């Protein structure tokens, strides 16, 4: 079994590739082939760029909205953990208060 390697591209490279698709009139696949990159990668970058410009599919989130959603989900998860800890502490303290040693 081989090691899976994911190539990372700079934001500048992504912007340039997206601009090339917009300005050349070529398909995403043709531009990706010229640049020697995966057409699926370029298609994903292009879709996100269109959403960020307000040209995406209805209901598609912008990068800012995706980041806010990620942040809110993390915050919600942390609050749920805090609530669970407080519930357990409350149950433990009640049990300790109800317990009295036999005289």
Short mmCIF file of C-alpha atoms in Angstrom, two decimals:
data_model
loop_
_atom_site.label_atom_id
_atom_site.label_comp_id
_atom_site.label_asym_id
_atom_site.label_seq_id
_atom_site.Cartn_x
_atom_site.Cartn_y
_atom_site.Cartn_z
CA UNK A 1 0.00 0.00 0.00
CA UNK A 2 1.51 3.33 -1.08
CA UNK A 3 1.55 6.61 0.74
CA UNK A 4 -1.10 9.04 -0.46
CA UNK A 5 0.38 12.44 -1.24
CA UNK A 6 -1.75 15.54 -1.64
CA UNK A 7 -0.04 18.39 -3.43
CA UNK A 8 -0.64 21.82 -1.94
CA UNK A 9 -1.00 24.85 -4.18
CA UNK A 10 -0.56 28.46 -3.13
CA UNK A 11 -3.52 30.79 -3.03
CA UNK A 12 -1.83 32.84 -5.76
CA UNK A 13 -1.61 29.80 -8.04
CA UNK A 14 -5.27 29.00 -7.42
CA UNK A 15 -6.31 32.61 -8.17
CA UNK A 16 -4.27 32.60 -11.38
CA UNK A 17 -5.74 29.28 -12.49
CA UNK A 18 -9.28 30.53 -11.84
CA UNK A 19 -8.55 33.77 -13.71
CA UNK A 20 -7.25 31.72 -16.64
CA UNK A 21 -10.52 29.78 -16.80
CA UNK A 22 -12.48 33.05 -16.71
CA UNK A 23 -10.38 34.89 -19.28
CA UNK A 24 -9.51 32.13 -21.75
CA UNK A 25 -12.96 30.84 -22.56
CA UNK A 26 -11.57 27.32 -22.18
CA UNK A 27 -13.16 24.63 -20.08
CA UNK A 28 -11.95 23.87 -16.59
CA UNK A 29 -10.70 20.51 -17.84
CA UNK A 30 -8.67 22.09 -20.67
CA UNK A 31 -7.07 24.65 -18.36
CA UNK A 32 -6.29 21.98 -15.77
CA UNK A 33 -4.63 19.84 -18.43
CA UNK A 34 -2.51 22.80 -19.59
CA UNK A 35 -1.43 23.53 -16.01
CA UNK A 36 -0.79 19.86 -15.23
CA UNK A 37 -3.22 19.74 -12.32
CA UNK A 38 -6.27 17.70 -11.49
CA UNK A 39 -9.42 18.94 -13.17
CA UNK A 40 -11.34 18.10 -9.99
CA UNK A 41 -9.08 20.37 -7.95
CA UNK A 42 -9.49 23.26 -10.37
CA UNK A 43 -13.24 22.64 -10.59
CA UNK A 44 -13.51 22.85 -6.79
CA UNK A 45 -11.47 26.08 -6.65
CA UNK A 46 -13.55 27.56 -9.46
CA UNK A 47 -16.83 26.61 -7.76
CA UNK A 48 -15.71 28.23 -4.50
CA UNK A 49 -14.57 31.38 -6.31
CA UNK A 50 -17.92 31.68 -8.09
CA UNK A 51 -19.77 31.25 -4.76
CA UNK A 52 -17.58 33.93 -3.17
CA UNK A 53 -18.46 36.29 -6.04
CA UNK A 54 -22.17 35.57 -5.51
CA UNK A 55 -22.41 33.55 -8.71
CA UNK A 56 -22.71 30.13 -7.11
CA UNK A 57 -25.62 27.74 -7.05
CA UNK A 58 -28.58 28.74 -4.88
CA UNK A 59 -27.84 27.92 -1.25
CA UNK A 60 -24.11 27.46 -1.86
CA UNK A 61 -22.06 28.96 0.98
CA UNK A 62 -19.30 31.49 0.49
CA UNK A 63 -15.88 30.92 2.05
CA UNK A 64 -16.75 33.39 4.81
CA UNK A 65 -20.02 31.58 5.52
CA UNK A 66 -18.27 28.19 5.57
CA UNK A 67 -15.69 29.54 8.02
CA UNK A 68 -18.41 31.01 10.25
CA UNK A 69 -20.32 27.72 10.17
CA UNK A 70 -17.14 25.80 11.11
CA UNK A 71 -16.49 28.25 13.98
CA UNK A 72 -20.07 28.06 15.26
CA UNK A 73 -20.09 24.26 15.12
CA UNK A 74 -16.86 24.16 17.14
CA UNK A 75 -18.29 26.64 19.65
CA UNK A 76 -21.49 24.60 19.91
CA UNK A 77 -19.50 21.38 20.47
CA UNK A 78 -17.49 23.04 23.25
CA UNK A 79 -20.65 24.36 24.91
CA UNK A 80 -22.25 20.91 24.76
CA UNK A 81 -19.19 19.44 26.46
CA UNK A 82 -19.35 22.12 29.16
CA UNK A 83 -23.05 21.38 29.74
CA UNK A 84 -22.33 17.65 30.09
CA UNK A 85 -19.54 18.34 32.59
CA UNK A 86 -21.81 20.62 34.63
CA UNK A 87 -24.61 18.05 34.61
CA UNK A 88 -22.25 15.38 35.92
CA UNK A 89 -20.90 17.75 38.58
CA UNK A 90 -24.44 18.60 39.69
CA UNK A 91 -25.41 14.94 39.96
CA UNK A 92 -22.22 14.18 41.91
CA UNK A 93 -22.69 17.05 44.32
CA UNK A 94 -26.33 16.10 44.94
CA UNK A 95 -25.36 12.51 45.59
CA UNK A 96 -22.67 13.65 48.02
CA UNK A 97 -25.11 15.97 49.81
CA UNK A 98 -27.73 13.23 50.11
CA UNK A 99 -25.25 10.74 51.49
CA UNK A 100 -24.79 10.79 55.21
CA UNK A 101 -22.67 8.38 57.23
CA UNK A 102 -24.50 5.97 59.51
CA UNK A 103 -24.44 7.11 63.09
#
